[in-house]
Short mmCIF file of C-alpha atoms and ligand atoms in Angstrom, two decimals:
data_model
loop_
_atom_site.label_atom_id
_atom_site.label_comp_id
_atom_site.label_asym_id
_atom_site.label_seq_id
_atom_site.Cartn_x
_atom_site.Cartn_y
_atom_site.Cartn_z
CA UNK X 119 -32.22 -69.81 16.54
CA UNK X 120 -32.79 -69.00 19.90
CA UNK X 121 -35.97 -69.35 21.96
CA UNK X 122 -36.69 -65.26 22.43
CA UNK X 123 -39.76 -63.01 23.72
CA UNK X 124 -39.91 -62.08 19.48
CA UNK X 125 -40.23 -64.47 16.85
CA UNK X 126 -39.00 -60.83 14.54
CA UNK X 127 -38.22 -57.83 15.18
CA UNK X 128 -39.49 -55.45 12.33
CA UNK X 129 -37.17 -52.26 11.89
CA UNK X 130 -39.20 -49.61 10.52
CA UNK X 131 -42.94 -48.94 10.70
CA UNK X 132 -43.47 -47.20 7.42
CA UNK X 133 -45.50 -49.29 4.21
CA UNK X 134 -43.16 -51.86 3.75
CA UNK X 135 -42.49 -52.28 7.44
CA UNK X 136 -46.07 -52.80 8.43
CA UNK X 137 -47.31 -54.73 5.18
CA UNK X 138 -45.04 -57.48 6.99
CA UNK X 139 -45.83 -56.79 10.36
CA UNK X 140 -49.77 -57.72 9.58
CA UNK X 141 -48.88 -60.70 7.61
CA UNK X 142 -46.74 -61.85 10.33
CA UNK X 143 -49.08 -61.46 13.43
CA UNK X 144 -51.95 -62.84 10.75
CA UNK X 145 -49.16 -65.79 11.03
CA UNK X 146 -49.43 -66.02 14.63
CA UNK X 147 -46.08 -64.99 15.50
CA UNK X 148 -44.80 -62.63 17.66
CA UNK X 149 -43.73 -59.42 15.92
CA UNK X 150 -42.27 -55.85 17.19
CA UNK X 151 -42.24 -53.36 14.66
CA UNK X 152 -39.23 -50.62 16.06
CA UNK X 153 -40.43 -47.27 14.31
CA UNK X 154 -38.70 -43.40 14.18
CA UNK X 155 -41.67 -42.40 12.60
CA UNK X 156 -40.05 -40.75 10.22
CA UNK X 157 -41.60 -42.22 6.50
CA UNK X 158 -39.94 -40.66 3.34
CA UNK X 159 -42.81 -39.47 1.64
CA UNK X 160 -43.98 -37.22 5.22
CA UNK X 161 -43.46 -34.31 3.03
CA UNK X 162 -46.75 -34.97 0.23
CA UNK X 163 -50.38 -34.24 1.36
CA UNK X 164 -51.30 -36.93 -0.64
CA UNK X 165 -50.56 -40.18 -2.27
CA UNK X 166 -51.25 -41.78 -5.84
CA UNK X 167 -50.58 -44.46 -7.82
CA UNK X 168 -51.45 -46.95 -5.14
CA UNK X 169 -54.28 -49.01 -5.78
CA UNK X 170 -57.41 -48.23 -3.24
CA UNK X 171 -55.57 -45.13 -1.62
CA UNK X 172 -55.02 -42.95 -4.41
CA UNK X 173 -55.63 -39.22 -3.01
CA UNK X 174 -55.11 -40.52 0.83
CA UNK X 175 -53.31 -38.67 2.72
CA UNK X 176 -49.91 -41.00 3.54
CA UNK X 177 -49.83 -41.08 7.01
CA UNK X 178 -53.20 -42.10 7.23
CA UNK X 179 -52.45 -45.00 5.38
CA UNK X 180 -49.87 -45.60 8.04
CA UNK X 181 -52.10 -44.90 11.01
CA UNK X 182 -54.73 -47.30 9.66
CA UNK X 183 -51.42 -50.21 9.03
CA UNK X 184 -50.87 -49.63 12.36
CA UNK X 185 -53.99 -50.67 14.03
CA UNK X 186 -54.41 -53.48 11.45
CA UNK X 187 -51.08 -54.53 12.83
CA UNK X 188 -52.15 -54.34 16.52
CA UNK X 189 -55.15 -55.65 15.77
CA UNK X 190 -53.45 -59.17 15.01
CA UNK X 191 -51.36 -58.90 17.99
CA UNK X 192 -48.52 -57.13 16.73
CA UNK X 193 -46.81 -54.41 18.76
CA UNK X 194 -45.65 -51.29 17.86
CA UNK X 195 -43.29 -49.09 19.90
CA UNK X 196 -41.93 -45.52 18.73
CA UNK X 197 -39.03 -45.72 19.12
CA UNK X 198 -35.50 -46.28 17.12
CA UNK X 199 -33.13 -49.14 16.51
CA UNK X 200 -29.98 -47.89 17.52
CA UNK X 201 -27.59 -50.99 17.08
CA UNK X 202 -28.55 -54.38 15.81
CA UNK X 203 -26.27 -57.31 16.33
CA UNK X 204 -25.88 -61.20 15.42
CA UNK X 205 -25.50 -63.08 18.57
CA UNK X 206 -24.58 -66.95 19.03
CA UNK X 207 -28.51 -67.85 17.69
CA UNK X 208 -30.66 -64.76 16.94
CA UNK X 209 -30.34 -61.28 17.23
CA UNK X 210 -30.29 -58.39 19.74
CA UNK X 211 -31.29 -55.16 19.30
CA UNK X 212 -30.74 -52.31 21.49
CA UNK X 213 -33.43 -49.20 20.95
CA UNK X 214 -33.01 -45.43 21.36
CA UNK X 215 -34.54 -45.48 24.67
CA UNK X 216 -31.91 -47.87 25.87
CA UNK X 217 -34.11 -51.28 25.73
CA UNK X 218 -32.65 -54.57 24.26
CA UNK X 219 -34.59 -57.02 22.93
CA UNK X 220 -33.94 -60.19 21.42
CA UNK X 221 -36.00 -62.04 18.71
CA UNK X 222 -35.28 -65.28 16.09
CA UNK X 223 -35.11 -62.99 12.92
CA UNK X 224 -34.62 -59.67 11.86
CA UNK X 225 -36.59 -57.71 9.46
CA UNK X 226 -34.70 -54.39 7.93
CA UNK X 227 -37.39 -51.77 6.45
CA UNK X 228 -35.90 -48.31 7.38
CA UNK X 229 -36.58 -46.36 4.47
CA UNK X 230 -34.08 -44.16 2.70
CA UNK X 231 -33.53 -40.06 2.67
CA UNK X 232 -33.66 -37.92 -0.59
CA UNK X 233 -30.91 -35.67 -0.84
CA UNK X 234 -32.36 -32.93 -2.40
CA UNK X 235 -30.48 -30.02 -5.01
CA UNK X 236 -28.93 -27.34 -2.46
CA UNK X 237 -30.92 -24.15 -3.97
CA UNK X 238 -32.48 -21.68 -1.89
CA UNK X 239 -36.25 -22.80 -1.61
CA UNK X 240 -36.50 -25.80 -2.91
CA UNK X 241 -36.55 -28.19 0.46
CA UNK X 242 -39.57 -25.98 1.32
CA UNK X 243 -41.66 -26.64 -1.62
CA UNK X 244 -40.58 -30.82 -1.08
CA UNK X 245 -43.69 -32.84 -1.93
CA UNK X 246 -45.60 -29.46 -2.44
CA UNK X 247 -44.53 -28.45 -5.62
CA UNK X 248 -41.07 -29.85 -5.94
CA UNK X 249 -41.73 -34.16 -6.98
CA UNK X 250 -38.66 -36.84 -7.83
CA UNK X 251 -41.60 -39.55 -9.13
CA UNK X 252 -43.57 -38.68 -12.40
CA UNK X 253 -46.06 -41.71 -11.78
CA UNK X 254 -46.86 -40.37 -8.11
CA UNK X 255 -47.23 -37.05 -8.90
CA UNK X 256 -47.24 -36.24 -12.73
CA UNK X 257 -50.77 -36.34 -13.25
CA UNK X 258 -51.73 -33.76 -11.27
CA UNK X 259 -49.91 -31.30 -12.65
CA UNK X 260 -50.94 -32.64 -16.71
CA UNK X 261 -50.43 -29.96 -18.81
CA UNK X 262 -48.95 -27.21 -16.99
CA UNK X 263 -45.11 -25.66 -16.23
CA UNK X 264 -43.23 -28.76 -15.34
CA UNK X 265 -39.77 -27.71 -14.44
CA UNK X 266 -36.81 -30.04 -14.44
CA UNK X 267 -34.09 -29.30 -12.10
CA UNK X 268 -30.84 -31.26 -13.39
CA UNK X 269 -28.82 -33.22 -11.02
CA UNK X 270 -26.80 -35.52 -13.70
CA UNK X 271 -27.04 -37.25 -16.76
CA UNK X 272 -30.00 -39.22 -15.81
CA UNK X 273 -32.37 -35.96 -15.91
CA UNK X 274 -32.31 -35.50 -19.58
CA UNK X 275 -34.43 -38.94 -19.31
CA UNK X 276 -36.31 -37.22 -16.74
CA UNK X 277 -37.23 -34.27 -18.52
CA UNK X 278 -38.16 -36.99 -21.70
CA UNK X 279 -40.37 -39.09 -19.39
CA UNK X 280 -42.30 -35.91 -17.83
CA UNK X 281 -42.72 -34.61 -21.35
CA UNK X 282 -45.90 -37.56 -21.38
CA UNK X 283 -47.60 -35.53 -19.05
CA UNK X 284 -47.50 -32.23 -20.73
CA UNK X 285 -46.12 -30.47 -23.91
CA UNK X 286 -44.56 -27.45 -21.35
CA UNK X 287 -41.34 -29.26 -20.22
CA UNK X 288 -38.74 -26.57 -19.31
CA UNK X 289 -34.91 -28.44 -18.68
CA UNK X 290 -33.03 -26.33 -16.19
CA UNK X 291 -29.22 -27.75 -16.55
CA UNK X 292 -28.46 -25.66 -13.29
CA UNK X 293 -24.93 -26.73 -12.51
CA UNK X 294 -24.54 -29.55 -14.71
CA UNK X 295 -23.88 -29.91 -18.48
CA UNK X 296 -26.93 -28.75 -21.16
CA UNK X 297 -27.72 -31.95 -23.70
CA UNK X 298 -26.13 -31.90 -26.80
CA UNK X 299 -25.84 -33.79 -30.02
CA UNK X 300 -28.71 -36.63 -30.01
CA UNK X 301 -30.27 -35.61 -26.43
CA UNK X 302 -30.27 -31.67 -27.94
CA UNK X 303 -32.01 -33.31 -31.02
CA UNK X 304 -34.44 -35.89 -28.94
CA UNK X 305 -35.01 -32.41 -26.82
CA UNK X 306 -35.75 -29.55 -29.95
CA UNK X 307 -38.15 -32.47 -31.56
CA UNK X 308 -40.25 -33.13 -28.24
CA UNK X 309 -40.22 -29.39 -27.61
CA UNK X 310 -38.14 -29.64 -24.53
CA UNK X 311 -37.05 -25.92 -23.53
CA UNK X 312 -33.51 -25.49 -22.15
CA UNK X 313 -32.89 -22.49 -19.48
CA UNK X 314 -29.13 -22.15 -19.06
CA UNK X 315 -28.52 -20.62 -16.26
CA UNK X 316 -27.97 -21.45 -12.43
CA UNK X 317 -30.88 -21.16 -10.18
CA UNK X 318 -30.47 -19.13 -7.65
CA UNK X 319 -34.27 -19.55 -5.45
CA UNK X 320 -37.01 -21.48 -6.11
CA UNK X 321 -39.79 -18.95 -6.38
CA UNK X 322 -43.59 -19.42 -4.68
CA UNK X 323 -46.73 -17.05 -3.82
CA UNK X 324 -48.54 -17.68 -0.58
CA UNK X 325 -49.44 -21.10 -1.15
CA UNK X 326 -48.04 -22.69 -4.05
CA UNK X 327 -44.66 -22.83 -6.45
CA UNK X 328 -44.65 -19.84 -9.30
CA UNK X 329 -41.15 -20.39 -10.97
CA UNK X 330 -37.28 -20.08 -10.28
CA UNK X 331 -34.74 -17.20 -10.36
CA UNK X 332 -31.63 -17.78 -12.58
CA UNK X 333 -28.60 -15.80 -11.93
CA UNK X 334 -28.45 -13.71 -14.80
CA UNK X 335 -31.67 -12.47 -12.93
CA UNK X 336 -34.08 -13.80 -15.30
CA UNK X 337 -37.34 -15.71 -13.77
CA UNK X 338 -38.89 -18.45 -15.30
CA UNK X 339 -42.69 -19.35 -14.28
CA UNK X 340 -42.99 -22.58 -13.55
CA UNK X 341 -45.95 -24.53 -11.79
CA UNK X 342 -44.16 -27.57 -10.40
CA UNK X 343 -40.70 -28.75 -10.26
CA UNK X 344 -39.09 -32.42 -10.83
CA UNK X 345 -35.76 -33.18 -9.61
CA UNK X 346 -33.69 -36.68 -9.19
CA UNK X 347 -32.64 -36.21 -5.55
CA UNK X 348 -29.88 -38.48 -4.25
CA UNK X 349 -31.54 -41.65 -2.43
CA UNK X 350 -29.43 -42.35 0.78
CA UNK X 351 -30.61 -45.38 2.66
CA UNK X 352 -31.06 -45.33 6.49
CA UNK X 353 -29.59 -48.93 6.49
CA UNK X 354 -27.57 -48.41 9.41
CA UNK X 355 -28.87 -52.23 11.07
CA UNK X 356 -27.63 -54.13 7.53
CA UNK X 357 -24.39 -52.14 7.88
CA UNK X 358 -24.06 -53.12 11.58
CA UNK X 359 -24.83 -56.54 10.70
CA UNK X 360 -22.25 -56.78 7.80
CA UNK X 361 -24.63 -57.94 4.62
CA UNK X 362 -22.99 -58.21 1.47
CA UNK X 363 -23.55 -54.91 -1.08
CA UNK X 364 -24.10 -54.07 -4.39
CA UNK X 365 -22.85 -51.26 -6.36
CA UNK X 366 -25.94 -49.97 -8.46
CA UNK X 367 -25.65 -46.63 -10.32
CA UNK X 368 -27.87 -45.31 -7.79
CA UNK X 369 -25.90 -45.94 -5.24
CA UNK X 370 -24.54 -48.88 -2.50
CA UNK X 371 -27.74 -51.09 -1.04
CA UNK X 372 -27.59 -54.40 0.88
CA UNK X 373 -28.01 -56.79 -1.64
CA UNK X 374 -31.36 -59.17 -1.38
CA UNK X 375 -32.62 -62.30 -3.00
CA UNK X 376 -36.47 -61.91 -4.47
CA UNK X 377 -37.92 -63.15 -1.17
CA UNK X 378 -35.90 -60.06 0.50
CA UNK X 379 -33.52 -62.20 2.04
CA UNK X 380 -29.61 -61.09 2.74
CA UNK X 381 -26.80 -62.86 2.72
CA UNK X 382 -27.03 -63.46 6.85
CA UNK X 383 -29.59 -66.19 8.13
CA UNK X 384 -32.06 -64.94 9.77
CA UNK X 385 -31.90 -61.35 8.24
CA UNK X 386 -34.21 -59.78 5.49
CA UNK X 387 -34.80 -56.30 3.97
CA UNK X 388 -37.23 -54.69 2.20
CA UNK X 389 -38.92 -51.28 0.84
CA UNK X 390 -37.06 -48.74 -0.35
CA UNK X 391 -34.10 -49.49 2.27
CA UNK X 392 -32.70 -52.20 -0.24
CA UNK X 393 -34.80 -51.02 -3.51
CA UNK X 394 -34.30 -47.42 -4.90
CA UNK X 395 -37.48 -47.83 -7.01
CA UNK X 396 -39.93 -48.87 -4.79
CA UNK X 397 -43.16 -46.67 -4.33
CA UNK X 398 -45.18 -47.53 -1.99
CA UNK X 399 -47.32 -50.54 -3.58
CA UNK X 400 -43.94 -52.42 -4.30
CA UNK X 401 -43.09 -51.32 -0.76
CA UNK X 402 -46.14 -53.38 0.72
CA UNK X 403 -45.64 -56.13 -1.74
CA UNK X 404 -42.14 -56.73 -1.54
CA UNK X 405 -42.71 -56.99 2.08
CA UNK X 406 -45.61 -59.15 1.89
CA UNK X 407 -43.30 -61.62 0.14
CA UNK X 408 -40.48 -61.40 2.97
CA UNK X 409 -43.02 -61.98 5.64
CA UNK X 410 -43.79 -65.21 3.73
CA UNK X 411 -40.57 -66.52 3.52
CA UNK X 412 -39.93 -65.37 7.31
CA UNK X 413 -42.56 -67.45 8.28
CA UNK X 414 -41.30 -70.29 6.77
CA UNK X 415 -37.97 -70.36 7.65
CA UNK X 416 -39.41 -70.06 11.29
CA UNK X 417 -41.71 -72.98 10.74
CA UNK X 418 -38.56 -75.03 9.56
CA UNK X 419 -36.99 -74.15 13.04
CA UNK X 420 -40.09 -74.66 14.83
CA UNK X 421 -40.12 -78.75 12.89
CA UNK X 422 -36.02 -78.54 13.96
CA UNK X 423 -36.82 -77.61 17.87
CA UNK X 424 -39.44 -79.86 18.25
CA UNK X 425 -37.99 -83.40 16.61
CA UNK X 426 -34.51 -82.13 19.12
CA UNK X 427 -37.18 -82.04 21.83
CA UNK X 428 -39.20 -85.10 21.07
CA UNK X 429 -36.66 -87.61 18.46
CA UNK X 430 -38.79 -90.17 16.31
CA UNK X 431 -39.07 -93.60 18.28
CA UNK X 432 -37.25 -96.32 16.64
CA UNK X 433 -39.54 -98.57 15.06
C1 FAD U 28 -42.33 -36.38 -1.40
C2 FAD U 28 -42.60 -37.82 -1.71
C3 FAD U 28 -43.83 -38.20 -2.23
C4 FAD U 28 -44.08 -39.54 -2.52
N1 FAD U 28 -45.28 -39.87 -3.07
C5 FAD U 28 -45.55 -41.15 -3.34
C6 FAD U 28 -46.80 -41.51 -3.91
O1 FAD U 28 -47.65 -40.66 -4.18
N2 FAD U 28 -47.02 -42.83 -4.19
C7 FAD U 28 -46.09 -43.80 -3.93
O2 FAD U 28 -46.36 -44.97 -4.20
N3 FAD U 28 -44.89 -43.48 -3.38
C8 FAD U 28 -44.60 -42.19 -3.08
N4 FAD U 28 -43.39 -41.85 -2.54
C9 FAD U 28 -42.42 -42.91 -2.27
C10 FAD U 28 -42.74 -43.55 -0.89
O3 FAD U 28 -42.61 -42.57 0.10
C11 FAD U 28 -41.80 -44.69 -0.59
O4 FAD U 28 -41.78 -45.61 -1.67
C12 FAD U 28 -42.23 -45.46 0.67
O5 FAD U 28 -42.34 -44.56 1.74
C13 FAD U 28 -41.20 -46.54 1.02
O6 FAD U 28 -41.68 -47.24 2.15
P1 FAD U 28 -40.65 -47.84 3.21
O7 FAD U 28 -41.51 -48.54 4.22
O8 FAD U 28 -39.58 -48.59 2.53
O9 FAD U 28 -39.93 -46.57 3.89
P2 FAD U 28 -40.57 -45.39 4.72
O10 FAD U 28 -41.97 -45.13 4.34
O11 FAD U 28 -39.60 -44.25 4.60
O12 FAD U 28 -40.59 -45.94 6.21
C14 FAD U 28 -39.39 -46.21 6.91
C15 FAD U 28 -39.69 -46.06 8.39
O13 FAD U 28 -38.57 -46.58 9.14
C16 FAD U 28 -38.26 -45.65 10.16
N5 FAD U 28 -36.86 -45.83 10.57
C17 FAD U 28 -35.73 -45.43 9.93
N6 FAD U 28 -34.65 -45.81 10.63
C18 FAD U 28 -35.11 -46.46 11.73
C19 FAD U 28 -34.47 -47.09 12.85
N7 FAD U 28 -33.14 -47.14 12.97
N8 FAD U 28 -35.25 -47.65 13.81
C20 FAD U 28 -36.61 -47.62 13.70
N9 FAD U 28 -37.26 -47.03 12.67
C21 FAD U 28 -36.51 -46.47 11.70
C22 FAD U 28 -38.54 -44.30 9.54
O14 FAD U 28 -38.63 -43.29 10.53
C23 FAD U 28 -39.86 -44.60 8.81
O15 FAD U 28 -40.97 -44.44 9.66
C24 FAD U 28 -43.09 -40.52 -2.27
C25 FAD U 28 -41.84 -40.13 -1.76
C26 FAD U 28 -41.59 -38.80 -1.49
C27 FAD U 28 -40.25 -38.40 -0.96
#
């Protein structure tokens, strides 16, 4: 590895980004977190499910990371990676404002985009209304209206997992197929509702979600909305630097071993970038663990530099 200005170079400021940035600079080394600002869940007023947060609102969380970060000497500038590159030890990486910096190892924590149902209204009501993740946002709407907007086959599960927060689950098929056989059955004996139909808007008052319009013209009152978007990840950098993949159901991610490591030296990943299910807990943990092993692959080089620089005396 080469002898840089950065020990890493963190690629994305969001949870997962800046749960390894603090553990890093807590480790004494010298870490630039590279942030769009940008996080995935910008859209929610508030978070859940995260243990000593639940309720705050998300980029507060990230405001406070960030000052936790600087506070142990990390920096943080706003700005984007725009290509990342493998040189002949270490990495270079050249930003949106046309800086390039060099540092011993790379971290990758760039988030991923939802790729929400095209239907008049719906990107509006996005974390206001309209939720993907039952556990972040099923409890507050216990009980009531849940509509399920169907994207594939896995929303028949969807509409089967919401049905543990209330008894009201209404399964909107939209464009794709309605259940039949054992999911029809599974359905009638939960009390799952199907509404064939396509939607045509999703409907809302002055300040909150109030149902959808089919096309046959009929409305259905609804008072929140779940839908499986389709989770792209903004994983240009592991592209650039050629990781191996893996073909999930859910799509193509960089492939990682449980520390978050890639199949390049000197490269990790983590958050939702290489992990489709991560919230934001397994976000900071999973990041956690890759600053960990980042450190100690540096302190290995560190050990390697300094018996080049001073070699054991011969006895
Ligand atoms: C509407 C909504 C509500 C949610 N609610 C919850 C909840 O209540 N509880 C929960 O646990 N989870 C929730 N989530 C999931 C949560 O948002 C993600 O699990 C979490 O944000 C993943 O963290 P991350 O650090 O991997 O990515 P992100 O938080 O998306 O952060 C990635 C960061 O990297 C930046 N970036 C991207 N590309 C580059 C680049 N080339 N150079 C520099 N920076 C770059 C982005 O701009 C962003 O700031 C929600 C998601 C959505 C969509």
């Amino acid at each position: 590895m080469m002898r840089t200005e950065w020990d890493v170079i963190v690629i994305g400021g969001g949870s997962a980004g800046l749960s390894a940035a603090l553990m890093l600079g807590r480790a004494r080394r010298k870490v630039l977190v590279l942030d769009a600002g940008a996080p995935r869940n910008r859209f929610a007023a508030h978070m859940h499910g995260s243990l000593g947060h639940d309720g705050r609102p998300p980029l507060e969380l990230l405001a406070v990371g960030r000052s936790e970060v600087e506070a142990h000497g990390g920096v943080i500038w706003n700005t984007a990676a725009v290509t990342t590159r493998r040189e002949d030890r270490g990495f270079a990486v050249e930003t949106a404002d046309t800086r390039i910096i060099q540092a011993r190892t790379v971290l990758v924590a760039t988030g991923a985009n939802d790729e929400l149902p095209n239907i008049d209204g719906l990107a509006q009501r996005w974390g206001n209304g309209v939720a993907a993740c039952p556990y972040c946002d099923g409890y507050e709407v216990r009980d009531r209206r849940i509509g399920i907007v169907a994207t594939g086959p896995d929303s028949v599960f969807q509409a089967q997992l919401l049905r543990q927060w209330s008894d009201q689950i209404i399964y909107l098929p939209h464009t794709t197929d309605a259940p039949t056989g054992e999911e029809r059955a599974a359905f009638d004996a939960r009390g799952i509702r199907i509404e064939n139909g396509q939607i045509t808007r999703v409907l809302s008052g002055s300040q909150q979600l109030s149902g959808v319009e089919l096309d046959d013209g009929r409305t259905i009152e609804l008072d929140a909305i779940f839908t499986a978007p389709r989770l792209i990840p903004q994983d240009a950098a592991l592209r650039q630097l050629e990781v191996e993949r893996t073909d999930h159901p859910w799509g193509s991610f960089a492939t990682v071993d449980p520390s978050g490591k890639t199949s390049l030296d000197g490269v990790w990943a983590a958050g939702n970038v290489v992990n489709a299910m991560a919230n934001i807990p397994v976000s900071i943990g999973t990041a956690a663990l890759a600053a960990g092993a980042i450190n100690h692959a540096l302190v290995l080089d560190d050990i390697r530099v300094a018996l080049s620089n001073n070699p054991v005396a011969e006895a």
